[in-house]
């Protein structure tokens, strides 16, 4: 079975599980245009759509967009060697745990990034003098320890990151210099032994199109496969410059796929010289569309990850002064044209009415819409606990919300959290808490409550948000 089929199968398994856990009530289409949801569109096409995240930001608006829009996340820094083992033998998993826990709470896969890399090594490793034997053991022990800790919870591991120079020679990292090319094979073998279910990737930049570096990666993967090294995938970082998306991207992905490995775009961003003009943002839309389409065109392409979904969380301005605007959302979490470019590549039909999507003629202005999912999490003879997620499917942020529903079988709310819930007759009214008053376009808020029931505990069939009917899902 190809990876695309496996991904679809995993996605359907997840939806079966979700359907089991969530009381699904009848679907009513919202009256207004809805923001596309990238994770749903991607999963319908058999790929994932992911983002790199900064774990400490995973709450509020940043957290709600991350959870609502993406079905894979990659910790940008929290799983790197320098983060998890700053002092030899002393591990700090808090940052990595936070990202993995968030992913599991939001039904997302995790790309583990990264185990063996020349950069962001702890000082004790970078500056230590170790014999070759000792260094090899340090490296394989590190791989074993980290992969074992997250065994069964990581979908893809970037086992070795950035092993090549631009001209296609091997990068003279500490590992290569002391251990030679065999460090790569040893790292993969240790990772496979520690978590046989994780897909093991090699990952690099400037290998997106054909050229000396990409050719060298191709030869390296051939050599590893010939040696029986357990490598499952090749990551193409996709740190691109506006106007320079390689025309050979799709063909390049395909030739690697033909070696019998998965491929993925792992760190996509497309940087622009600032300030970005409307024309440049429109061009960036077309380029995000093209990169996403290239993955879809290659059966073994597992998915795409953007390296930060918002311009406020991008590495570009720090490293390339004067450049930026590289991600699909602006610094205020408003979707940019690039976001619609991704959605359209994933099969979303442009409804012609999206502010922020300059290609849309006759833009009718901001739209509103909502979707509610209601789930009974536990139930006992007289009571129950329920969880409610409210998603803003409109095109503008909500600042304060009131959700109403009518109980079908005489239930009542006894105690609520993350919202204030009152009841009058059969009608319940939930008003946001201070911390979740703002729901960005495409984002969601969550609250829960305990209720009382007798006779029946049928889920409510309809909800209104600020007076307008919501879809239920
Ligand atoms: O450089 C862009 C990416 C290229 N491919 C491998 C990725 O792992 C890499 O990610 C970036 C992170 O996005 C940055 O956030 O890796 C950088 C380090 O090489 C990260 O930057 C570092 C800063 O340099 C540090 O000063 C800072 O303490 O992030 C650290 C944590 O915020």
Tab-separated table of C-alpha atoms and ligand atoms in Angstrom:
chain	number	residue	atom	x	y	z
A	1	UNK	CA	0.000	0.000	0.000
A	2	UNK	CA	1.369	3.410	-0.949
A	3	UNK	CA	1.815	6.089	1.655
A	4	UNK	CA	-1.091	8.069	0.202
A	5	UNK	CA	-3.395	5.106	0.713
A	6	UNK	CA	-1.998	4.576	4.194
A	7	UNK	CA	-2.599	8.223	5.019
A	8	UNK	CA	-6.184	7.997	3.796
A	9	UNK	CA	-6.693	4.878	5.812
A	10	UNK	CA	-5.303	6.573	8.900
A	11	UNK	CA	-7.519	9.587	8.263
A	12	UNK	CA	-10.608	7.421	7.999
A	13	UNK	CA	-9.659	5.575	11.140
A	14	UNK	CA	-9.380	8.899	12.913
A	15	UNK	CA	-12.781	9.978	11.648
A	16	UNK	CA	-14.321	6.710	12.768
A	17	UNK	CA	-12.829	7.246	16.204
A	18	UNK	CA	-14.010	10.841	16.214
A	19	UNK	CA	-17.487	9.790	15.181
A	20	UNK	CA	-17.545	7.318	18.033
A	21	UNK	CA	-16.531	9.926	20.558
A	22	UNK	CA	-18.614	12.815	19.303
A	23	UNK	CA	-22.376	12.924	19.167
A	24	UNK	CA	-22.890	13.884	15.540
A	25	UNK	CA	-26.036	15.764	14.885
A	26	UNK	CA	-27.666	16.678	11.564
A	27	UNK	CA	-25.722	18.918	9.207
A	28	UNK	CA	-27.099	22.330	8.347
A	29	UNK	CA	-25.041	24.371	5.910
A	30	UNK	CA	-24.202	27.859	7.134
A	31	UNK	CA	-25.898	30.578	5.134
A	32	UNK	CA	-22.702	32.483	4.451
A	33	UNK	CA	-19.415	31.642	2.783
A	34	UNK	CA	-17.105	29.649	5.015
A	35	UNK	CA	-13.355	29.816	5.424
A	36	UNK	CA	-11.715	26.721	3.996
A	37	UNK	CA	-10.260	24.289	6.540
A	38	UNK	CA	-6.900	23.126	5.196
A	39	UNK	CA	-6.711	19.931	7.264
A	40	UNK	CA	-10.095	18.715	6.046
A	41	UNK	CA	-9.340	19.550	2.421
A	42	UNK	CA	-5.924	17.875	2.638
A	43	UNK	CA	-7.210	14.744	4.282
A	44	UNK	CA	-9.900	14.389	1.606
A	45	UNK	CA	-7.030	14.347	-0.899
A	46	UNK	CA	-5.042	11.776	1.102
A	47	UNK	CA	-2.268	14.083	2.322
A	48	UNK	CA	-1.679	16.015	5.535
A	49	UNK	CA	-1.218	19.760	5.817
A	50	UNK	CA	1.081	20.741	8.634
A	51	UNK	CA	2.801	23.658	10.271
A	52	UNK	CA	5.894	24.157	12.374
A	53	UNK	CA	4.956	25.527	15.777
A	54	UNK	CA	6.529	27.313	18.692
A	55	UNK	CA	5.304	25.244	21.628
A	56	UNK	CA	5.137	28.134	24.086
A	57	UNK	CA	2.630	29.936	21.829
A	58	UNK	CA	0.097	27.096	21.567
A	59	UNK	CA	-2.845	28.874	23.179
A	60	UNK	CA	-5.150	31.759	22.311
A	61	UNK	CA	-5.446	32.708	18.668
A	62	UNK	CA	-2.201	30.989	17.675
A	63	UNK	CA	-3.321	27.748	19.288
A	64	UNK	CA	-6.815	27.817	17.902
A	65	UNK	CA	-5.681	28.344	14.296
A	66	UNK	CA	-3.024	25.653	14.693
A	67	UNK	CA	-5.639	23.191	15.929
A	68	UNK	CA	-8.361	24.127	13.497
A	69	UNK	CA	-6.396	24.347	10.252
A	70	UNK	CA	-3.582	21.770	10.408
A	71	UNK	CA	-3.498	18.013	10.910
A	72	UNK	CA	0.247	17.748	11.454
A	73	UNK	CA	2.599	19.840	13.556
A	74	UNK	CA	6.370	20.009	13.795
A	75	UNK	CA	8.111	21.500	16.815
A	76	UNK	CA	10.369	24.162	15.297
A	77	UNK	CA	12.982	23.800	18.039
A	78	UNK	CA	11.718	21.751	20.969
A	79	UNK	CA	12.944	18.335	19.833
A	80	UNK	CA	16.409	19.410	18.758
A	81	UNK	CA	19.355	17.961	20.657
A	82	UNK	CA	20.258	21.281	22.274
A	83	UNK	CA	16.696	21.626	23.560
A	84	UNK	CA	16.258	18.152	25.019
A	85	UNK	CA	19.744	17.473	26.428
A	86	UNK	CA	21.360	20.828	27.242
A	87	UNK	CA	23.596	19.123	29.795
A	88	UNK	CA	24.977	15.689	29.104
A	89	UNK	CA	22.681	13.097	30.650
A	90	UNK	CA	20.114	15.655	31.831
A	91	UNK	CA	17.007	15.652	29.699
A	92	UNK	CA	14.359	18.330	29.465
A	93	UNK	CA	11.310	17.059	27.658
A	94	UNK	CA	8.857	19.760	28.724
A	95	UNK	CA	8.873	21.682	25.450
A	96	UNK	CA	8.620	18.590	23.282
A	97	UNK	CA	5.928	17.076	25.508
A	98	UNK	CA	3.834	20.212	25.187
A	99	UNK	CA	3.834	19.972	21.390
A	100	UNK	CA	3.055	16.244	21.330
A	101	UNK	CA	0.272	16.649	23.903
A	102	UNK	CA	-1.244	19.502	21.896
A	103	UNK	CA	-1.168	17.389	18.739
A	104	UNK	CA	-2.921	14.499	20.433
A	105	UNK	CA	-5.572	16.781	21.911
A	106	UNK	CA	-6.238	18.131	18.421
A	107	UNK	CA	-6.122	14.909	16.400
A	108	UNK	CA	-2.860	15.872	14.699
A	109	UNK	CA	0.192	13.919	13.606
A	110	UNK	CA	3.650	14.995	14.742
A	111	UNK	CA	6.779	15.306	12.601
A	112	UNK	CA	9.665	14.809	14.989
A	113	UNK	CA	12.424	17.286	14.135
A	114	UNK	CA	15.293	16.492	14.346
A	115	UNK	CA	17.639	13.844	15.783
A	116	UNK	CA	21.069	14.280	14.168
A	117	UNK	CA	21.957	17.730	12.853
A	118	UNK	CA	25.121	19.819	12.713
A	119	UNK	CA	23.294	22.833	14.183
A	120	UNK	CA	21.626	23.523	17.541
A	121	UNK	CA	23.765	20.896	19.228
A	122	UNK	CA	24.286	21.348	22.960
A	123	UNK	CA	27.633	22.951	23.809
A	124	UNK	CA	28.881	19.858	25.619
A	125	UNK	CA	28.498	17.952	22.354
A	126	UNK	CA	29.647	20.644	19.939
A	127	UNK	CA	32.751	21.472	21.979
A	128	UNK	CA	33.479	18.079	23.515
A	129	UNK	CA	36.438	15.953	22.481
A	130	UNK	CA	35.250	12.402	22.018
A	131	UNK	CA	36.895	9.421	20.426
A	132	UNK	CA	35.160	8.194	17.284
A	133	UNK	CA	33.749	5.198	19.137
A	134	UNK	CA	32.488	7.365	21.939
A	135	UNK	CA	30.878	9.855	19.540
A	136	UNK	CA	29.108	7.070	17.676
A	137	UNK	CA	27.693	5.731	20.928
A	138	UNK	CA	26.670	9.209	22.071
A	139	UNK	CA	24.815	9.691	18.783
A	140	UNK	CA	23.018	6.345	18.719
A	141	UNK	CA	22.168	6.625	22.433
A	142	UNK	CA	20.640	10.028	21.782
A	143	UNK	CA	18.547	8.680	18.920
A	144	UNK	CA	17.451	5.707	20.986
A	145	UNK	CA	16.542	7.808	24.023
A	146	UNK	CA	14.505	10.413	22.174
A	147	UNK	CA	12.732	8.068	19.781
A	148	UNK	CA	11.907	5.667	22.613
A	149	UNK	CA	10.435	8.444	24.711
A	150	UNK	CA	7.910	9.265	21.994
A	151	UNK	CA	7.509	5.742	20.631
A	152	UNK	CA	4.127	5.341	18.921
A	153	UNK	CA	3.384	9.083	19.053
A	154	UNK	CA	5.502	10.420	16.171
A	155	UNK	CA	4.375	9.886	12.604
A	156	UNK	CA	7.583	11.018	10.869
A	157	UNK	CA	11.065	11.505	12.300
A	158	UNK	CA	13.630	13.713	10.588
A	159	UNK	CA	16.418	11.353	11.618
A	160	UNK	CA	19.234	13.145	9.815
A	161	UNK	CA	18.946	16.793	8.854
A	162	UNK	CA	20.928	18.724	6.269
A	163	UNK	CA	23.783	16.271	5.580
A	164	UNK	CA	24.836	17.915	2.295
A	165	UNK	CA	26.725	20.954	1.062
A	166	UNK	CA	25.403	23.064	-1.808
A	167	UNK	CA	27.789	21.442	-4.292
A	168	UNK	CA	26.593	17.977	-3.334
A	169	UNK	CA	29.550	16.963	-1.201
A	170	UNK	CA	28.910	15.720	2.323
A	171	UNK	CA	28.725	18.462	4.914
A	172	UNK	CA	31.730	18.307	7.222
A	173	UNK	CA	29.706	18.174	10.425
A	174	UNK	CA	31.193	16.771	13.591
A	175	UNK	CA	29.472	13.486	12.804
A	176	UNK	CA	30.697	13.211	9.226
A	177	UNK	CA	34.196	14.361	10.030
A	178	UNK	CA	34.700	11.797	12.773
A	179	UNK	CA	32.457	8.936	11.691
A	180	UNK	CA	32.190	9.209	7.924
A	181	UNK	CA	29.007	8.571	5.986
A	182	UNK	CA	28.139	5.561	8.149
A	183	UNK	CA	26.820	7.917	10.836
A	184	UNK	CA	23.681	8.245	8.718
A	185	UNK	CA	23.041	4.506	8.520
A	186	UNK	CA	23.667	4.080	12.240
A	187	UNK	CA	21.254	6.873	13.149
A	188	UNK	CA	18.493	5.346	11.015
A	189	UNK	CA	19.054	1.864	12.430
A	190	UNK	CA	18.876	3.149	15.992
A	191	UNK	CA	15.669	5.041	15.207
A	192	UNK	CA	14.023	2.015	13.583
A	193	UNK	CA	14.880	-0.183	16.556
A	194	UNK	CA	13.408	2.375	18.969
A	195	UNK	CA	10.119	2.934	17.110
A	196	UNK	CA	9.380	0.539	14.252
A	197	UNK	CA	6.139	2.366	13.394
A	198	UNK	CA	7.606	5.822	12.778
A	199	UNK	CA	8.458	6.784	9.209
A	200	UNK	CA	12.145	7.708	9.087
A	201	UNK	CA	13.177	10.673	6.940
A	202	UNK	CA	16.320	12.346	5.728
A	203	UNK	CA	15.714	16.078	5.243
A	204	UNK	CA	17.532	18.916	3.501
A	205	UNK	CA	17.105	22.342	1.857
A	206	UNK	CA	17.868	23.484	-1.672
A	207	UNK	CA	17.125	19.981	-2.870
A	208	UNK	CA	13.624	20.934	-4.044
A	209	UNK	CA	14.492	21.122	-7.730
A	210	UNK	CA	17.007	19.078	-9.673
A	211	UNK	CA	20.619	20.233	-9.370
A	212	UNK	CA	23.911	19.157	-7.803
A	213	UNK	CA	22.640	19.059	-4.220
A	214	UNK	CA	19.453	17.230	-5.126
A	215	UNK	CA	21.406	14.803	-7.319
A	216	UNK	CA	23.705	14.121	-4.368
A	217	UNK	CA	20.705	13.438	-2.124
A	218	UNK	CA	19.346	11.088	-4.761
A	219	UNK	CA	22.619	9.152	-4.862
A	220	UNK	CA	22.806	9.096	-1.068
A	221	UNK	CA	19.305	7.637	-0.790
A	222	UNK	CA	20.196	5.050	-3.432
A	223	UNK	CA	23.294	4.066	-1.443
A	224	UNK	CA	21.345	3.844	1.816
A	225	UNK	CA	18.642	1.701	0.209
A	226	UNK	CA	21.297	-0.548	-1.333
A	227	UNK	CA	22.801	-1.080	2.131
A	228	UNK	CA	19.412	-2.004	3.570
A	229	UNK	CA	19.280	1.097	5.775
A	230	UNK	CA	15.731	1.594	7.104
A	231	UNK	CA	14.895	4.886	5.394
A	232	UNK	CA	11.241	5.591	4.560
A	233	UNK	CA	11.192	9.127	3.297
A	234	UNK	CA	12.963	12.178	1.960
A	235	UNK	CA	12.019	15.631	3.193
A	236	UNK	CA	12.357	18.654	0.928
A	237	UNK	CA	12.398	21.700	3.161
A	238	UNK	CA	11.063	24.149	0.593
A	239	UNK	CA	12.576	27.394	1.907
A	240	UNK	CA	11.820	29.275	-1.289
A	241	UNK	CA	12.168	32.785	-2.669
A	242	UNK	CA	9.312	34.506	-4.486
A	243	UNK	CA	9.726	33.980	-8.210
A	244	UNK	CA	12.191	31.136	-7.742
A	245	UNK	CA	10.035	28.073	-7.163
A	246	UNK	CA	11.968	25.403	-9.071
A	247	UNK	CA	10.170	24.377	-12.238
A	248	UNK	CA	11.521	20.856	-11.684
A	249	UNK	CA	9.905	20.463	-8.237
A	250	UNK	CA	7.274	17.897	-9.235
A	251	UNK	CA	9.632	15.895	-11.425
A	252	UNK	CA	12.232	15.932	-8.673
A	253	UNK	CA	9.762	14.665	-6.044
A	254	UNK	CA	8.684	11.984	-8.497
A	255	UNK	CA	12.187	10.652	-9.161
A	256	UNK	CA	12.758	10.213	-5.431
A	257	UNK	CA	9.347	8.562	-5.039
A	258	UNK	CA	10.387	6.177	-7.801
A	259	UNK	CA	13.223	5.013	-5.552
A	260	UNK	CA	10.507	3.572	-3.307
A	261	UNK	CA	10.508	6.212	-0.571
A	262	UNK	CA	7.886	8.682	0.596
A	263	UNK	CA	8.509	12.338	-0.061
A	264	UNK	CA	7.202	15.398	1.787
A	265	UNK	CA	7.568	19.160	1.690
A	266	UNK	CA	8.713	19.722	5.248
A	267	UNK	CA	9.455	23.426	5.849
A	268	UNK	CA	7.673	25.459	3.195
A	269	UNK	CA	7.919	29.227	3.162
A	270	UNK	CA	8.218	31.699	0.283
A	271	UNK	CA	9.999	34.895	1.228
A	272	UNK	CA	9.466	38.327	-0.278
A	273	UNK	CA	11.535	41.521	-0.115
A	274	UNK	CA	9.635	43.830	2.245
A	275	UNK	CA	7.294	45.565	1.992
A	276	UNK	CA	5.358	42.998	-0.024
A	277	UNK	CA	3.084	44.524	-2.671
A	278	UNK	CA	-0.385	43.190	-3.515
A	279	UNK	CA	1.020	41.870	-6.778
A	280	UNK	CA	3.737	39.981	-4.903
A	281	UNK	CA	1.221	38.510	-2.466
A	282	UNK	CA	-0.877	37.385	-5.435
A	283	UNK	CA	2.191	35.778	-6.987
A	284	UNK	CA	2.945	34.104	-3.665
A	285	UNK	CA	-0.606	32.691	-3.719
A	286	UNK	CA	0.124	31.090	-7.092
A	287	UNK	CA	3.412	29.697	-5.798
A	288	UNK	CA	1.918	28.160	-2.634
A	289	UNK	CA	-0.691	26.679	-4.938
A	290	UNK	CA	2.002	25.260	-7.222
A	291	UNK	CA	4.013	23.667	-4.414
A	292	UNK	CA	0.901	22.092	-2.891
A	293	UNK	CA	-0.170	20.854	-6.338
A	294	UNK	CA	3.260	19.314	-6.915
A	295	UNK	CA	2.860	17.215	-3.776
A	296	UNK	CA	-0.654	16.166	-4.795
A	297	UNK	CA	0.638	15.121	-8.218
A	298	UNK	CA	3.082	12.633	-6.690
A	299	UNK	CA	1.363	9.599	-5.225
A	300	UNK	CA	4.035	8.993	-2.616
A	301	UNK	CA	4.014	12.607	-1.376
A	302	UNK	CA	2.728	12.307	2.192
A	303	UNK	CA	2.030	15.973	2.868
A	304	UNK	CA	3.171	19.555	3.143
A	305	UNK	CA	4.339	21.447	6.224
A	306	UNK	CA	4.667	25.220	6.310
A	307	UNK	CA	7.520	26.518	8.476
A	308	UNK	CA	5.295	28.631	10.701
A	309	UNK	CA	1.781	29.526	9.563
A	310	UNK	CA	1.931	33.211	10.497
A	311	UNK	CA	4.397	35.929	9.579
A	312	UNK	CA	4.679	36.674	13.305
A	313	UNK	CA	6.275	33.244	13.833
A	314	UNK	CA	8.685	33.020	10.921
A	315	UNK	CA	12.469	32.689	11.096
A	316	UNK	CA	12.922	34.669	7.866
A	317	UNK	CA	13.146	38.289	9.101
A	318	UNK	CA	15.756	37.284	11.718
A	319	UNK	CA	18.004	35.548	9.237
A	320	UNK	CA	17.319	37.514	6.035
A	321	UNK	CA	16.940	41.155	7.120
A	322	UNK	CA	14.551	43.053	4.863
A	323	UNK	CA	12.742	39.898	3.764
A	324	UNK	CA	9.627	38.258	5.159
A	325	UNK	CA	5.867	37.901	4.562
A	326	UNK	CA	6.791	34.289	3.842
A	327	UNK	CA	3.859	32.380	5.406
A	328	UNK	CA	0.108	31.983	4.651
A	329	UNK	CA	-1.168	34.265	7.465
A	330	UNK	CA	-0.132	37.824	8.233
A	331	UNK	CA	1.222	38.965	11.583
A	332	UNK	CA	-2.327	39.603	12.861
A	333	UNK	CA	-3.451	36.081	11.960
A	334	UNK	CA	-5.416	37.220	8.915
A	335	UNK	CA	-5.353	34.718	6.043
A	336	UNK	CA	-3.237	35.965	3.146
A	337	UNK	CA	-3.742	35.182	-0.529
A	338	UNK	CA	-1.282	32.285	-0.067
A	339	UNK	CA	-3.773	30.590	2.273
A	340	UNK	CA	-6.417	30.632	-0.453
A	341	UNK	CA	-3.815	29.392	-2.920
A	342	UNK	CA	-3.238	26.334	-0.746
A	343	UNK	CA	-6.972	25.767	-0.283
A	344	UNK	CA	-7.635	25.990	-4.010
A	345	UNK	CA	-4.845	23.502	-4.753
A	346	UNK	CA	-6.540	21.176	-2.267
A	347	UNK	CA	-9.811	21.359	-4.191
A	348	UNK	CA	-11.617	24.183	-2.420
A	349	UNK	CA	-13.821	26.176	-4.740
A	350	UNK	CA	-13.192	29.865	-4.518
A	351	UNK	CA	-16.507	31.365	-3.485
A	352	UNK	CA	-15.502	34.749	-4.848
A	353	UNK	CA	-15.980	36.481	-1.538
A	354	UNK	CA	-12.901	36.346	0.596
A	355	UNK	CA	-11.375	39.497	1.964
A	356	UNK	CA	-7.636	38.934	1.772
A	357	UNK	CA	-7.985	37.025	-1.478
A	358	UNK	CA	-7.385	39.731	-4.070
A	359	UNK	CA	-8.164	37.415	-6.973
A	360	UNK	CA	-11.845	37.455	-5.995
A	361	UNK	CA	-13.993	39.735	-8.141
A	362	UNK	CA	-17.132	41.209	-6.594
A	363	UNK	CA	-15.933	40.647	-3.042
A	364	UNK	CA	-19.081	40.995	-0.915
A	365	UNK	CA	-17.062	41.797	2.186
A	366	UNK	CA	-16.726	39.954	5.448
A	367	UNK	CA	-18.714	36.785	5.960
A	368	UNK	CA	-19.919	35.102	9.136
A	369	UNK	CA	-20.482	31.470	9.923
A	370	UNK	CA	-20.011	28.922	12.651
A	371	UNK	CA	-19.795	25.212	13.225
A	372	UNK	CA	-20.374	23.460	16.533
A	373	UNK	CA	-19.339	20.055	17.693
A	374	UNK	CA	-20.941	18.726	20.859
A	375	UNK	CA	-19.624	15.638	22.601
A	376	UNK	CA	-20.776	13.835	25.734
A	377	UNK	CA	-17.526	12.694	27.296
A	378	UNK	CA	-18.926	10.713	30.179
A	379	UNK	CA	-22.333	9.904	31.528
A	380	UNK	CA	-23.597	8.352	34.749
A	381	UNK	CA	-27.053	7.591	36.137
A	382	UNK	CA	-28.127	11.196	36.737
A	383	UNK	CA	-25.351	13.327	35.247
A	384	UNK	CA	-22.994	13.797	32.356
A	385	UNK	CA	-20.001	15.820	31.210
A	386	UNK	CA	-20.017	17.438	27.790
A	387	UNK	CA	-17.474	19.283	25.694
A	388	UNK	CA	-18.382	21.871	23.056
A	389	UNK	CA	-16.164	23.298	20.321
A	390	UNK	CA	-17.321	26.422	18.502
A	391	UNK	CA	-15.543	27.137	15.220
A	392	UNK	CA	-15.650	30.518	13.513
A	393	UNK	CA	-16.114	29.661	9.832
A	394	UNK	CA	-16.576	33.306	8.861
A	395	UNK	CA	-13.897	35.515	7.408
A	396	UNK	CA	-13.493	37.917	10.305
A	397	UNK	CA	-12.584	37.467	13.941
A	398	UNK	CA	-15.286	37.302	16.609
A	399	UNK	CA	-14.767	39.393	19.707
A	400	UNK	CA	-17.181	37.914	22.214
A	401	UNK	CA	-19.718	35.206	21.543
A	402	UNK	CA	-22.953	33.750	22.835
A	403	UNK	CA	-23.963	30.222	21.947
A	404	UNK	CA	-27.551	29.062	22.452
A	405	UNK	CA	-29.247	25.714	22.198
A	406	UNK	CA	-32.446	24.013	23.330
A	407	UNK	CA	-32.354	20.770	25.275
A	408	UNK	CA	-34.410	18.065	23.553
A	409	UNK	CA	-34.948	15.854	26.591
A	410	UNK	CA	-35.126	18.007	29.679
A	411	UNK	CA	-31.443	18.218	30.551
A	412	UNK	CA	-29.971	21.052	32.580
A	413	UNK	CA	-26.516	22.522	33.037
A	414	UNK	CA	-25.175	22.368	36.583
A	415	UNK	CA	-21.611	23.650	36.299
A	416	UNK	CA	-19.496	24.997	33.399
A	417	UNK	CA	-15.864	25.881	32.637
A	418	UNK	CA	-14.319	28.122	29.986
A	419	UNK	CA	-17.745	29.765	29.513
A	420	UNK	CA	-20.612	31.002	31.667
A	421	UNK	CA	-23.664	28.854	31.014
A	422	UNK	CA	-27.133	29.764	32.208
A	423	UNK	CA	-30.434	28.084	31.570
A	424	UNK	CA	-33.994	29.312	31.180
A	425	UNK	CA	-36.576	26.596	30.662
A	426	UNK	CA	-35.097	24.290	28.061
A	427	UNK	CA	-32.869	26.959	26.556
A	428	UNK	CA	-29.182	27.070	27.506
A	429	UNK	CA	-27.002	30.115	26.884
A	430	UNK	CA	-23.199	29.980	26.964
A	431	UNK	CA	-21.217	33.213	27.014
A	432	UNK	CA	-17.469	33.239	26.403
A	433	UNK	CA	-14.944	33.507	29.216
A	434	UNK	CA	-12.478	36.404	29.031
A	435	UNK	CA	-9.683	34.217	27.700
A	436	UNK	CA	-11.627	32.756	24.785
A	437	UNK	CA	-13.693	35.790	23.792
A	438	UNK	CA	-11.733	36.283	20.578
A	439	UNK	CA	-12.074	33.590	17.912
A	440	UNK	CA	-10.111	34.366	14.759
A	441	UNK	CA	-11.393	33.511	11.310
A	442	UNK	CA	-10.948	29.774	10.994
A	443	UNK	CA	-10.250	29.410	14.715
A	444	UNK	CA	-12.210	27.796	17.502
A	445	UNK	CA	-13.071	28.042	21.188
A	446	UNK	CA	-13.855	25.268	23.573
A	447	UNK	CA	-15.847	24.926	26.783
A	448	UNK	CA	-17.266	22.180	28.907
A	449	UNK	CA	-19.939	21.565	31.486
A	450	UNK	CA	-21.590	19.075	33.773
A	451	UNK	CA	-25.281	18.489	33.256
A	452	UNK	CA	-28.169	16.600	34.806
A	453	UNK	CA	-30.436	14.279	32.894
A	454	UNK	CA	-33.208	11.794	33.503
A	455	UNK	CA	-35.127	9.740	31.020
A	456	UNK	CA	-32.994	10.692	28.026
A	457	UNK	CA	-29.819	12.526	27.100
A	458	UNK	CA	-30.313	13.323	23.424
A	459	UNK	CA	-27.771	15.768	21.980
A	460	UNK	CA	-29.057	19.212	20.970
A	461	UNK	CA	-29.706	19.323	17.241
A	462	UNK	CA	-29.159	23.035	16.574
A	463	UNK	CA	-27.046	25.894	17.892
A	464	UNK	CA	-26.939	29.613	17.251
A	465	UNK	CA	-23.850	31.768	17.645
A	466	UNK	CA	-24.494	35.461	18.210
A	467	UNK	CA	-27.969	34.808	16.872
A	468	UNK	CA	-27.010	33.064	13.613
A	469	UNK	CA	-27.513	29.353	12.985
A	470	UNK	CA	-24.432	27.144	13.049
A	471	UNK	CA	-23.537	24.013	11.158
A	472	UNK	CA	-23.091	21.023	13.433
A	473	UNK	CA	-20.269	18.580	12.942
B	1	LIG	O1	16.613	27.847	9.773
B	1	LIG	C1	15.352	27.473	9.334
B	1	LIG	C2	15.158	25.980	9.418
B	1	LIG	C3	16.063	25.256	8.429
B	1	LIG	N1	15.870	23.828	8.475
B	1	LIG	C4	15.988	23.218	9.776
B	1	LIG	C5	15.106	23.923	10.796
B	1	LIG	O2	15.290	23.361	12.075
B	1	LIG	C6	15.381	25.412	10.822
B	1	LIG	O3	14.513	25.975	11.802
B	1	LIG	C7	14.986	27.075	12.482
B	1	LIG	C8	13.929	27.549	13.477
B	1	LIG	O4	12.770	27.924	12.787
B	1	LIG	C9	14.485	28.756	14.240
B	1	LIG	O5	13.557	29.111	15.279
B	1	LIG	O6	16.154	26.743	13.168
B	1	LIG	C10	16.755	27.889	13.761
B	1	LIG	C11	18.115	27.526	14.332
B	1	LIG	O7	18.960	27.125	13.337
B	1	LIG	C12	15.826	28.442	14.840
B	1	LIG	O8	16.358	29.642	15.350
B	1	LIG	C13	16.721	29.628	16.681
B	1	LIG	C14	17.499	30.895	16.958
B	1	LIG	O9	18.653	30.894	16.120
B	1	LIG	C15	17.908	30.926	18.376
B	1	LIG	O10	18.553	32.138	18.654
B	1	LIG	C16	16.696	30.755	19.281
B	1	LIG	O11	17.087	30.641	20.635
B	1	LIG	O12	15.576	29.593	17.532
B	1	LIG	C17	15.932	29.485	18.871
B	1	LIG	C18	14.657	29.261	19.712
B	1	LIG	O13	13.762	30.304	19.512
